[in-house]
Coordinates of C-alpha atoms in Angstrom, one line a residue:
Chain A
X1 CA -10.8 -2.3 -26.6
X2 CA -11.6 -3.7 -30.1
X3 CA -14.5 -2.4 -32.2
X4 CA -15.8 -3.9 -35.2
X5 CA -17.9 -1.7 -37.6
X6 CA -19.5 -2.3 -40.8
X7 CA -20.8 1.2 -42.4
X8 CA -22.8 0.2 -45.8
X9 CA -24.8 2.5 -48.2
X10 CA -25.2 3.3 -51.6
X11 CA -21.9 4.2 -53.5
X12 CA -21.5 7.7 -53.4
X13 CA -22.8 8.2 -50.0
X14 CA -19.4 9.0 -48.2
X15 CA -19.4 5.4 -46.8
X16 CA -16.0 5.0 -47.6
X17 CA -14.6 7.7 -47.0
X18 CA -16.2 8.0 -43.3
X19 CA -14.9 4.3 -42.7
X20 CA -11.5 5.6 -43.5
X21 CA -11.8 9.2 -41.6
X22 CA -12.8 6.1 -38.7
X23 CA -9.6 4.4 -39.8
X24 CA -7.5 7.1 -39.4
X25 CA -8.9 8.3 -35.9
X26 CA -7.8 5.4 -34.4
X27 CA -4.5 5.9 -35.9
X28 CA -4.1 8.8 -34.1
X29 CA -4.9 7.4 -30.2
X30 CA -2.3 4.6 -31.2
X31 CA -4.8 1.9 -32.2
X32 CA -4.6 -0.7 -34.4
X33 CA -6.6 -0.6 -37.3
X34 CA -7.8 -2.1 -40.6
X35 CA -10.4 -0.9 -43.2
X36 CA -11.6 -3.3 -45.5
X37 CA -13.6 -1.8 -48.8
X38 CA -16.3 -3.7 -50.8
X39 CA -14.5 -2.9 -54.2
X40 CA -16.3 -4.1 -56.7
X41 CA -18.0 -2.4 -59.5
X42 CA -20.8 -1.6 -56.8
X43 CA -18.7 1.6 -55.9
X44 CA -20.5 4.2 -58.4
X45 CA -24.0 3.9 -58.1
X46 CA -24.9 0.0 -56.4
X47 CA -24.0 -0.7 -52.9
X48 CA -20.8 -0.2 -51.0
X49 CA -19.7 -0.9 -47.9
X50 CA -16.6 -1.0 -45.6
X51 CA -15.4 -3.2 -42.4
X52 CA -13.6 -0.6 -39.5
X53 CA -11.6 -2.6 -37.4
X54 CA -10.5 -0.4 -34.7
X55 CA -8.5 -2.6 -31.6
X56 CA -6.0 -2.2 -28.4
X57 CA -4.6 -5.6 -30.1
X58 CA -3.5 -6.8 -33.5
X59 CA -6.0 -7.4 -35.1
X60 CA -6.3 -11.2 -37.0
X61 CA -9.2 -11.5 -39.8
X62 CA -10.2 -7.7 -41.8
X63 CA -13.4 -9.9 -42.7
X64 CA -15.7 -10.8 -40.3
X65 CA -18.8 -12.8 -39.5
X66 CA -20.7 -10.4 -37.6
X67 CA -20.3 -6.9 -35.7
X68 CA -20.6 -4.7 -33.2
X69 CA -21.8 -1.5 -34.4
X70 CA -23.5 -1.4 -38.2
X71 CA -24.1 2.0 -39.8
X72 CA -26.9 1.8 -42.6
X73 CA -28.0 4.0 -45.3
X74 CA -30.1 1.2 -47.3
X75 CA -32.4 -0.9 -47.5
X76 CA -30.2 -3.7 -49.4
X77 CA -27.6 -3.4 -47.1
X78 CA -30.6 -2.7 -43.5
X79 CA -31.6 -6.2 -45.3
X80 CA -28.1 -7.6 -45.7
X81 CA -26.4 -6.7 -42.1
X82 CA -29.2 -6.5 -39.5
X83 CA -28.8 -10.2 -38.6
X84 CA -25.3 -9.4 -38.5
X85 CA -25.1 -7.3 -35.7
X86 CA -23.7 -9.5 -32.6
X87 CA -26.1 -9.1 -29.6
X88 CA -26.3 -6.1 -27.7
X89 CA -24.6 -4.4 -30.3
X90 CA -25.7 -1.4 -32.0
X91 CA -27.3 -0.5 -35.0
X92 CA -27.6 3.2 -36.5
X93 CA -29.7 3.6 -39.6
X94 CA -31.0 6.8 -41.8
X95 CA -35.0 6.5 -42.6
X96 CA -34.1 8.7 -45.8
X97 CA -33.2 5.0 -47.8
X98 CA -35.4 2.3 -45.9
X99 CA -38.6 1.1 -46.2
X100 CA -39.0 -1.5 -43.5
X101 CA -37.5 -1.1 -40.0
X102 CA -35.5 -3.7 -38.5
X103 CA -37.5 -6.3 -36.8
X104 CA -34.0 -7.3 -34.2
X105 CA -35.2 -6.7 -30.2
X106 CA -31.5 -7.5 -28.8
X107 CA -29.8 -4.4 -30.0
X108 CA -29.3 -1.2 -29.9
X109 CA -31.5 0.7 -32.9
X110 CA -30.8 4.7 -33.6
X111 CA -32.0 6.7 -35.9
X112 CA -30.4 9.8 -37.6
X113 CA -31.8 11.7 -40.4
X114 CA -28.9 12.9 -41.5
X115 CA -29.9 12.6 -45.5
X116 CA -32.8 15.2 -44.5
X117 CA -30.2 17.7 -42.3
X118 CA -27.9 17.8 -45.7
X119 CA -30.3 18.5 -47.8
X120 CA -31.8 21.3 -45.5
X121 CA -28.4 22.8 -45.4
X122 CA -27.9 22.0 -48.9
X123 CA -24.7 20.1 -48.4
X124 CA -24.9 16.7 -49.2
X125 CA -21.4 16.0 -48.8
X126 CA -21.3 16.4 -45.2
X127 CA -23.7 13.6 -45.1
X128 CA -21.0 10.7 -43.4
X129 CA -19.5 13.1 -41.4
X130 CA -23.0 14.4 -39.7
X131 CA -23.5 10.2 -39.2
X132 CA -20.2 10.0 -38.1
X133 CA -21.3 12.5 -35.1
X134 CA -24.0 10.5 -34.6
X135 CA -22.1 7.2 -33.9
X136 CA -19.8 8.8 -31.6
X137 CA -22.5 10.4 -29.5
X138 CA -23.5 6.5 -28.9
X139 CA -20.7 5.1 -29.3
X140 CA -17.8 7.4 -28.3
X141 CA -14.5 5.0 -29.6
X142 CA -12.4 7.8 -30.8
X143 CA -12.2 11.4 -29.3
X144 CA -13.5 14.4 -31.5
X145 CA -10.2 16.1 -31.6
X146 CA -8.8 12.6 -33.2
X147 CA -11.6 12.4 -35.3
X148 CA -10.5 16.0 -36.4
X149 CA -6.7 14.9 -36.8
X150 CA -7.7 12.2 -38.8
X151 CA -10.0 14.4 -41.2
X152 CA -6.9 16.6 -41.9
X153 CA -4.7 13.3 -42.9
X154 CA -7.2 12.1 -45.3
X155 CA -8.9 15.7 -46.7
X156 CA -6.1 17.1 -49.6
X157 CA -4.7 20.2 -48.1
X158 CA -6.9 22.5 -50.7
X159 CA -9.6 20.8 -48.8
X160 CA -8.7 22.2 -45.3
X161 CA -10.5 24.8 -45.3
X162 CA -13.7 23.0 -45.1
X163 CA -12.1 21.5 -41.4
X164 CA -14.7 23.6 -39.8
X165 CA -17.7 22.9 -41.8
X166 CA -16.5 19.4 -41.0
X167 CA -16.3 19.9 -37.3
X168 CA -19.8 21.4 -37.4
X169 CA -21.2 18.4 -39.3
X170 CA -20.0 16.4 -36.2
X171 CA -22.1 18.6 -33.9
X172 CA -25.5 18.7 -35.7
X173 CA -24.9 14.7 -36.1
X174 CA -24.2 13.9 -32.4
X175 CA -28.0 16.0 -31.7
X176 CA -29.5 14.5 -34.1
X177 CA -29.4 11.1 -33.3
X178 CA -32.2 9.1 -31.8
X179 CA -33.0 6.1 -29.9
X180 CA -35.4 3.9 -31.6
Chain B
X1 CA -2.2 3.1 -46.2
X2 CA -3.2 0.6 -49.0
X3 CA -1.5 -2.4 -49.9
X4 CA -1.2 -1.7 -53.2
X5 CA 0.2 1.9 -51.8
X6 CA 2.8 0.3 -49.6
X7 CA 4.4 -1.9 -52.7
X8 CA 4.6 1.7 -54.4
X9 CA 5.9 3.3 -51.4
X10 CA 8.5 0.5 -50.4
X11 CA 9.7 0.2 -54.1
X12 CA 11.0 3.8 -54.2
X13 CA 13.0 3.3 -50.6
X14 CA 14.7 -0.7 -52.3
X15 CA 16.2 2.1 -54.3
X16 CA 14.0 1.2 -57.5
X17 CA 15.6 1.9 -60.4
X18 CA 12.3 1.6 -62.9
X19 CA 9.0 0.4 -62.5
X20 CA 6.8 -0.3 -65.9
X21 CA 3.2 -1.5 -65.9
X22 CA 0.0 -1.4 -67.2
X23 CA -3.3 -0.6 -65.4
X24 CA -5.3 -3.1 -63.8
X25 CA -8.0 -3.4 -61.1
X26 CA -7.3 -4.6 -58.1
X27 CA -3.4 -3.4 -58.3
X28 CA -3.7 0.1 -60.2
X29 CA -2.3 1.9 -57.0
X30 CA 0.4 0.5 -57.6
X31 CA 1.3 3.0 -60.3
X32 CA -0.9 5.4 -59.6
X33 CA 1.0 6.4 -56.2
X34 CA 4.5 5.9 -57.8
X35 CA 3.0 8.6 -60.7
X36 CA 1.8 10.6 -58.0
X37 CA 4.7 10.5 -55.4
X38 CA 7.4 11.5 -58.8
X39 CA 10.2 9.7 -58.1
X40 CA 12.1 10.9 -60.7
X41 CA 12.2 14.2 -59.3
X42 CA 14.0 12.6 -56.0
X43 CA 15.5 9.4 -56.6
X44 CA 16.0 9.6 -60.9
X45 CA 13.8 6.4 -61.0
X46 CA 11.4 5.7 -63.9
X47 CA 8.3 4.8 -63.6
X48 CA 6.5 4.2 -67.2
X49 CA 2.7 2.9 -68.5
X50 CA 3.7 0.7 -71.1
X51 CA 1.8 -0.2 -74.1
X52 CA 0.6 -3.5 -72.6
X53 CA 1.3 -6.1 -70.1
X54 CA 3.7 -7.7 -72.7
X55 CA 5.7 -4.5 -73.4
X56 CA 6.1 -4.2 -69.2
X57 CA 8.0 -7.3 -69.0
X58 CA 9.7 -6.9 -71.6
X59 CA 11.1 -3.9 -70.7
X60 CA 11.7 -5.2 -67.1
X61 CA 13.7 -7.7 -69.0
X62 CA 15.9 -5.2 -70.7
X63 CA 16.3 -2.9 -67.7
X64 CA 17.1 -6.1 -65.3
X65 CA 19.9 -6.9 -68.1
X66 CA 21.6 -3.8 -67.6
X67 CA 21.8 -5.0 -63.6
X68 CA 19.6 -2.3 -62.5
X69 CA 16.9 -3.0 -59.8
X70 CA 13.4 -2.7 -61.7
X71 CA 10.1 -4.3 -61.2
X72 CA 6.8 -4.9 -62.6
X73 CA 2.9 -5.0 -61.5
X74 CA -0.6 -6.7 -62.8
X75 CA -3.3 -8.8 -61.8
X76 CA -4.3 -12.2 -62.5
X77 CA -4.7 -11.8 -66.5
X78 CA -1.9 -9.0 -67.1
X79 CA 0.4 -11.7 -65.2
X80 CA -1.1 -14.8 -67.9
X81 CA 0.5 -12.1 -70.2
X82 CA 3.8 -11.7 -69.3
X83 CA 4.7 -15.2 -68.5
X84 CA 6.6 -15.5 -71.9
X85 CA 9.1 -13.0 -70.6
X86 CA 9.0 -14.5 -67.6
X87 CA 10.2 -17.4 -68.7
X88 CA 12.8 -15.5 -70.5
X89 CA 14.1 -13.8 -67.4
X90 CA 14.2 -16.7 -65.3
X91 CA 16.4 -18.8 -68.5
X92 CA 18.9 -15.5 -68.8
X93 CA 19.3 -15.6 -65.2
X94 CA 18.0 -12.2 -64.2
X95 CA 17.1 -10.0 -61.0
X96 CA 13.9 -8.3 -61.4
X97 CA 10.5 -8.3 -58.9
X98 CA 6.7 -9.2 -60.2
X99 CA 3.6 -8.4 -58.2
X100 CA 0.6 -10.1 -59.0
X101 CA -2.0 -8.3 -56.9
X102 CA -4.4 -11.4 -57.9
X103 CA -8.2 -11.4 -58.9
X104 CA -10.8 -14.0 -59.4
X105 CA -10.6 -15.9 -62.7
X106 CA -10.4 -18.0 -65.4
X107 CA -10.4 -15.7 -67.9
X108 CA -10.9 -11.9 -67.7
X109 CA -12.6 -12.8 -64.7
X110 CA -13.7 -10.9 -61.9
X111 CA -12.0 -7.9 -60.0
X112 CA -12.8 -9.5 -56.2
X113 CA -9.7 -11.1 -54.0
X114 CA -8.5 -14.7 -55.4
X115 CA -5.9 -16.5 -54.6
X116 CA -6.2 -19.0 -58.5
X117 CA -2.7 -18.1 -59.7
X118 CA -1.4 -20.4 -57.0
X119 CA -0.3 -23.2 -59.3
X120 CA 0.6 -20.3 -62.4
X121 CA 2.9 -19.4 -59.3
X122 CA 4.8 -22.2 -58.0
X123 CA 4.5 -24.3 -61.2
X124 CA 6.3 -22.9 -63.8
X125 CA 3.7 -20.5 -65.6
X126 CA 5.9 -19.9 -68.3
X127 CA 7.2 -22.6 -70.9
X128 CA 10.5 -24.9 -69.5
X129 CA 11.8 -26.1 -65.9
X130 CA 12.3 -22.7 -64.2
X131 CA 11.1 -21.7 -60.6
X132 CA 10.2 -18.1 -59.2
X133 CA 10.7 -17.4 -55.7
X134 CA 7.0 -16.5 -54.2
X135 CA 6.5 -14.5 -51.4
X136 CA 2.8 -14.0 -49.9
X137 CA 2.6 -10.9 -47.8
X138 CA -0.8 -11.2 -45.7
X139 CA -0.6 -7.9 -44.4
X140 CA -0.5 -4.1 -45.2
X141 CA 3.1 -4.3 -43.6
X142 CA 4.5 -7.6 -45.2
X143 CA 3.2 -5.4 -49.0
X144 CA 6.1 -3.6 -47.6
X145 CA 8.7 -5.6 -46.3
X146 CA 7.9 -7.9 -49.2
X147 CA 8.6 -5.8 -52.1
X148 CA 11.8 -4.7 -50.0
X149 CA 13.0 -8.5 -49.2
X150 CA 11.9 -9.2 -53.1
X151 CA 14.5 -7.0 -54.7
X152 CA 17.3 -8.3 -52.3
X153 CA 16.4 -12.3 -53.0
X154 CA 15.9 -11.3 -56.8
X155 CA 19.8 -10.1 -57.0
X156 CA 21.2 -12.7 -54.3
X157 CA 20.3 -15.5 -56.3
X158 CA 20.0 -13.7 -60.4
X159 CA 16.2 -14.7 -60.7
X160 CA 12.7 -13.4 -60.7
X161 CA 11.0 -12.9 -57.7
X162 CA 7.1 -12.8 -57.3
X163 CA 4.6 -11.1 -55.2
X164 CA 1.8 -12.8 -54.6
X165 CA -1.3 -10.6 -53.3
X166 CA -4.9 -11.1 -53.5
X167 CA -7.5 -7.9 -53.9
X168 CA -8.0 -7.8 -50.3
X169 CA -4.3 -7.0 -49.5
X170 CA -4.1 -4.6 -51.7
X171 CA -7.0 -2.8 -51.4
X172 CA -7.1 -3.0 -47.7
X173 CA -5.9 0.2 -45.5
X174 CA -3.6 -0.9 -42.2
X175 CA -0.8 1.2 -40.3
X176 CA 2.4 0.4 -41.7
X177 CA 6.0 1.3 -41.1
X178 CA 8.0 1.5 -44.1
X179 CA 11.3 0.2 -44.7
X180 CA 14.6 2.6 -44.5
X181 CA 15.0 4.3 -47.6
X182 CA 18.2 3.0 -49.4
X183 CA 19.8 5.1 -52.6
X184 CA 19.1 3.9 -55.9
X185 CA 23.2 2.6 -57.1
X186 CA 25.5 3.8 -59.1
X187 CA 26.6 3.0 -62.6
X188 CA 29.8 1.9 -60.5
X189 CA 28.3 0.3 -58.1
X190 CA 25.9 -1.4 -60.9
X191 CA 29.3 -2.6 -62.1
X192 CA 30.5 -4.3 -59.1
X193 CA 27.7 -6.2 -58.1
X194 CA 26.6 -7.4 -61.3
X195 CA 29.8 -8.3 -63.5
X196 CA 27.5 -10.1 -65.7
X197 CA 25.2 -6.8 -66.8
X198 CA 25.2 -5.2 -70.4
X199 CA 25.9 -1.6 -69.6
X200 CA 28.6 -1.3 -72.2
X201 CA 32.2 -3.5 -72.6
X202 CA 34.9 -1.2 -71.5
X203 CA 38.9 -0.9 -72.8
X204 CA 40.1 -4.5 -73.3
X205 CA 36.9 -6.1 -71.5
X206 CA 35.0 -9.0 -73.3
X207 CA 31.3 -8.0 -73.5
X208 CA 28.7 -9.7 -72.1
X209 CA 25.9 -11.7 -73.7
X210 CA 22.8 -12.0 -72.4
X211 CA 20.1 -14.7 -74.0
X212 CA 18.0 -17.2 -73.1
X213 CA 18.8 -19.3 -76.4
X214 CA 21.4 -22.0 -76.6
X215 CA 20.4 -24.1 -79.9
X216 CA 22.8 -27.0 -78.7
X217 CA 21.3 -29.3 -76.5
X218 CA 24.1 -30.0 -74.7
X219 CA 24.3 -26.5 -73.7
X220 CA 20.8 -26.0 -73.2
X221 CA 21.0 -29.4 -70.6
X222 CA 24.2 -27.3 -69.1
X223 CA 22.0 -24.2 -68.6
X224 CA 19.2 -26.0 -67.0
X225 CA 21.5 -27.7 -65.0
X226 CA 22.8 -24.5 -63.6
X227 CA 19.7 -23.4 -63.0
X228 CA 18.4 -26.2 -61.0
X229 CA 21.6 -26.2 -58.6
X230 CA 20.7 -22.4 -58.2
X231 CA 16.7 -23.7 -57.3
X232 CA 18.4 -26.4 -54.9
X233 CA 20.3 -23.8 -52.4
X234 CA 17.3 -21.4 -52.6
X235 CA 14.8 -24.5 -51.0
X236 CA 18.0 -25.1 -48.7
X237 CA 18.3 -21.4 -47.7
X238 CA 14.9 -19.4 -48.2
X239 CA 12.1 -21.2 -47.0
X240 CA 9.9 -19.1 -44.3
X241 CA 7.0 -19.7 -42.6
X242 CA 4.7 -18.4 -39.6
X243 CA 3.2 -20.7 -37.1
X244 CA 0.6 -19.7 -34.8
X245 CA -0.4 -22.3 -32.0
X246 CA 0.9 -25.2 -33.8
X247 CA 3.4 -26.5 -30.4
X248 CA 0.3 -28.2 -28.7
X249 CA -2.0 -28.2 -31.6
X250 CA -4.1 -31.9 -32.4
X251 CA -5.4 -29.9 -35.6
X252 CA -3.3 -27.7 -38.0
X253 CA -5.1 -24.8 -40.9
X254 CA -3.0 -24.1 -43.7
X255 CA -3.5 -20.6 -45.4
X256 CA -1.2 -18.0 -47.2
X257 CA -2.3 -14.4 -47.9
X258 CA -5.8 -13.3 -46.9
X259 CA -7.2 -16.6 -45.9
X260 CA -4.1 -17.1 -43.5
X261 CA -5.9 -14.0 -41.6
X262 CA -9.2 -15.3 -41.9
X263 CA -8.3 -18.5 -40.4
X264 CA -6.4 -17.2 -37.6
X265 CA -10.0 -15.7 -36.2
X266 CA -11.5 -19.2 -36.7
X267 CA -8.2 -20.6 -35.2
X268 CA -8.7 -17.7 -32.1
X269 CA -12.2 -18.9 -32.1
X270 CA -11.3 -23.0 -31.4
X271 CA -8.9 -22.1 -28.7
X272 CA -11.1 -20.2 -26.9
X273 CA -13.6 -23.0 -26.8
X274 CA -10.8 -25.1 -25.5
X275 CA -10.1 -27.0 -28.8
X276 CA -6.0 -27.3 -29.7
X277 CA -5.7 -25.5 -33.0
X278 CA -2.9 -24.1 -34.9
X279 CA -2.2 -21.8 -38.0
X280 CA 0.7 -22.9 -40.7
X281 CA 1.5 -19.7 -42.8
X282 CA 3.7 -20.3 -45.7
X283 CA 5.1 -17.1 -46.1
X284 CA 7.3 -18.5 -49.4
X285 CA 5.0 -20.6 -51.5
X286 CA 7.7 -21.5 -53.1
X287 CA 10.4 -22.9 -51.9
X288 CA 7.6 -24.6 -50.6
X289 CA 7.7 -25.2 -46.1
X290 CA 7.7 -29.1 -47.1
X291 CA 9.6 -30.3 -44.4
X292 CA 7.6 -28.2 -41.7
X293 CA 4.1 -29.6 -42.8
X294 CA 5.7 -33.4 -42.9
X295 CA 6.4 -32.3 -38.9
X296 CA 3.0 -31.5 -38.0
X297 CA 1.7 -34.2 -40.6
X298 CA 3.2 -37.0 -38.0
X299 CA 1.7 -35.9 -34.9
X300 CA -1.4 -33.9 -35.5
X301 CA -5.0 -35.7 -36.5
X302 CA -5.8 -33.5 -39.2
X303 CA -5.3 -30.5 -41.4
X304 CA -7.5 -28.0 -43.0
X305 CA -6.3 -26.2 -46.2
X306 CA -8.5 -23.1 -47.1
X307 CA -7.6 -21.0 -50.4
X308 CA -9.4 -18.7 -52.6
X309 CA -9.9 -21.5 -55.0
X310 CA -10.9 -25.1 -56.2
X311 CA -7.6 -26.4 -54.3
X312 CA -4.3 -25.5 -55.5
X313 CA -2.3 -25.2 -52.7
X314 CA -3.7 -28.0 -50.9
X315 CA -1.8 -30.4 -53.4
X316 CA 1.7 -29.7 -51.8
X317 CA 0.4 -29.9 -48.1
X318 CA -0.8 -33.6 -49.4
X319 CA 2.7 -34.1 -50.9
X320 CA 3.9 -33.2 -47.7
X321 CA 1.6 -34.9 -45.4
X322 CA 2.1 -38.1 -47.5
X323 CA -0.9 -39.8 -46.4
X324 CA 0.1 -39.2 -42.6
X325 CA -3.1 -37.6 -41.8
X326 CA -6.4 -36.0 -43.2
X327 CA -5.9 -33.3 -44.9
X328 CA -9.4 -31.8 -46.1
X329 CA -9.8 -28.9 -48.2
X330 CA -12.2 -25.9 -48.0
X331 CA -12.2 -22.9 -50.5
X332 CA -14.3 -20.1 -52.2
X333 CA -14.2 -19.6 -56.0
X334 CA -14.1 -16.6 -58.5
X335 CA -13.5 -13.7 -55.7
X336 CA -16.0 -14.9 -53.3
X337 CA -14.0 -14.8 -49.7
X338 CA -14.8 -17.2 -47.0
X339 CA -16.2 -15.6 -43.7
X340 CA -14.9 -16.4 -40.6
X341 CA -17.4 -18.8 -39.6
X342 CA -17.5 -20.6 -42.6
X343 CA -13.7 -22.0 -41.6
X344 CA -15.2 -22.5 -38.1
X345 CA -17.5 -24.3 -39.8
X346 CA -14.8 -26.5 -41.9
X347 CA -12.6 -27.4 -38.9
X348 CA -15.6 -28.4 -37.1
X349 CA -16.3 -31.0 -39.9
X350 CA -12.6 -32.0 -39.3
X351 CA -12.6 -33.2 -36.0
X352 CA -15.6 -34.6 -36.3
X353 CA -14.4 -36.5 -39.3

């Protein structure tokens, strides 16, 4: 199995972060992975966005020409990836930052308002993880209780407490979710 | 981990003695994780943030002459910086390891991947006829084994040894296994293996003198001499290099670092449509895999050479070739990396060439 993700967003949106949590989840079933940052200046405030490799195989090229899953939280990046997206693949998107729906018939299209669910709970920062939940409820590549393994490896341990919160994010996320 | 985390992490275990730098973006992990992990708590080695680029080196150079195993880290401009003392190091015949995690350029540049300091590399960057061994890790892992296989060529053969990264490496996350952790030496030890250090004449010992001056020629032409015998055995002994595909291959890419990944997905790409393509990966740059590229030169029908820049590399597989076959070039400039499809795109104008 090999699965190539781009997540892109606006910096400060968790996209990083979630693309590593991703990283490390296949870590922990044995995979082989790679996670490939945007680093430029973008990173506070402009866009950012990460390439997940996750694969059975060793994996050649980080960068890539097109994907199978893209996870978008903007409308520069919606405008950026959605010709991207190899055929049949999927594409997951929040409504909270786009104005103009993708236009593609010959892929998947989901919808999570996951921006709107943080701010009702007032928790912004479990925004990528409540996405993340949505992704694996459509495309289930890792196992939760990896998913949860890798949280621990990445959180600093006077973060672990917030493991559950985490966890829960997960749940609202894969309910959430929507076909387009 | 990060690239930039695994040079940190693999330093420690080559039993580092001292690491000096100064911060720059993409390679700042580089001392941020040794400042974080404290190794002189565990192992007693020192890791300082020097004044400047030229301050690192220099003290690289003092802490090399005293025979102990210490190393130094930039990016494209801090590197321009320390050439001086490079130079230096390389003329007083010293052991010491240089990463140059590189970004785009000229100039102050850009913080994206590059791969620009090819020639700055291989070419002498410094002032005078010196070499530096160059090793180009293309992987999380090789970040590692790298920095480890550095520190062991820099004291095998008395000379500087360089890393050369791009952004991408370093910044990118891949599993990695890191090296066995070896204990930093003893003064004793120190002693032994490097006769030639300053650490302090004993009872009835002549004391050593290290310098890079001689203000007679003749010595001077002695020096270099030396020195270029020393270059000679490590182009006989150390010159590596990964091939992918290349047995059966009409059509050979030739990429270090990065773009040696890159191409190996446009390379995956041609076989599966049937077309015989191969991957040359010179892991040293230099000594430079001359002789391996002449092979493939004489019976292949063309070559693509793809770098993050105008063409530097490129030059040596056309020294190699020697006119044998076509070797066309295709590169991105000033951080900009090539997609996948865009080498696809290159090879295709090869064959059909």
């Amino acid at each position: 199995m090999k699965e190539e993700i781009i997540i892109a967003g606006f910096g400060g949106q968790g996209v990083l972060s979630m693309g590593k949590i991703l990283a490390y989840s296949g870590l922990m079933q044995g995979q082989e992975v790679s996670w490939m940052p945007s680093y430029g200046p973008e990173q506070r405030g402009g866009t950012a966005n990460v390439t997940v490799i996750l694969s059975d195989d060793s994996i050649s090229s980080p960068i890539l020409n097109e994907y199978d899953t893209a996870i978008i939280l903007n409308q520069p990046s919606l405008d950026k990836f959605e010709s991207r997206v190899k055929k049949g693949g999927t594409l997951i998107l929040d409504p909270h930052g786009i104005s103009r729906m993708p236009e593609r018939k010959d892929i998947n299209i989901y919808v999570i308002e996951a921006t709107d669910e943080a701010n009702r709970t007032n928790n912004l920062k479990t925004l990528n993880m409540i996405i993340l939940g949505g992704l694996l409820k459509v495309r289930p590549i890792v196992k939760i209780e990896n998913v949860m393994l890798g949280l621990k490896k990445t959180l600093p341990e006077r973060h672990h407490h917030l493991l559950p919160l985490n966890e829960q994010a997960i749940t609202i996320g894969m309910n959430l979710i929507k076909k387009l | 981990m990060k690239g930039n985390e695994a040079i940190a992490h693999a330093a420690i275990r080559s039993g580092c003695d001292g690491y000096f730098g100064y911060p720059i973006t993409p390679q700042s992990e580089v001392m941020e994780t040794l400042m974080e992990i404290e190794p002189w708590k565990t192992t007693g080695m020192v890791v300082l943030q020097a004044e400047s680029e030229v301050a690192s080196i220099n003290m690289v150079y003092g802490g090399a002459g005293c025979g102990k195993r210490v190393m130094t880290s930039s990016s494209s401009p801090g590197i321009s910086l320390m050439q001086e003392g490079i130079s230096y190091i390389a003329c007083a015949e010293l052991p010491c390891v240089i990463v140059n995690v590189m970004r785009g350029g000229p100039g102050l540049g850009t913080i994206q991947p590059s791969q620009a300091d090819y020639f700055q590399s291989v070419k002498g960057g410094g002032h005078g006829d010196y070499r530096l061994i160059t090793l180009a890790p293309n992987s999380v892992q090789e970040m590692a084994d790298h920095t480890s296989l550095a520190f062991d060529l820099a004291f095998k053969y008395r000379t500087p040894v360089l890393l050369l990264a791009d952004g991408a490496i370093g910044q990118m996350m891949e599993k990695v296994t890191l090296p066995p952790a070896r204990p930093r030496r003893t003064e004793e030890e120190i002693r032994k293996e490097c006769p030639w250090a300053t650490l302090g004449k004993r009872h009835g010992q002549k004391g050593n003198v290290i310098t890079s001056l001689a203000l007679l020629a003749e010595e001077m032409e002695a020096q270099n001499l030396k020195l270029q015998a020393k270059y000679a055995e490590i182009s006989t002994n150390e010159i590596r290099v990964e091939k992918y595909m290349c047995d059966d291959a009409d059509y050979v890419v030739v990429a270090f670092g990065l773009c040696a990944r890159i191409c190996k997905n446009a390379v995956e790409t041609a076989r599966a449509n049937g077309q015989k393509v191969g991957l040359l990966r010179p892991i040293t740059l230099w000594p430079f895999p001359t002789e391996e590229i002449r092979g493939l030169a004489e019976r292949t029908k063309g070559m693509l050479v793809v770098e993050l820049s105008s063409g530097q590399m490129v030059e040596d597989v056309r020294l190699a070739a020697n006119g044998k076959v076509d070797v066309q070039f295709y590169g991105r400039l000033g951080g900009i990396v090539p997609s996948p499809q865009e080498v696809t795109d290159a090879l295709h104008k090869l064959m059909n060439h």
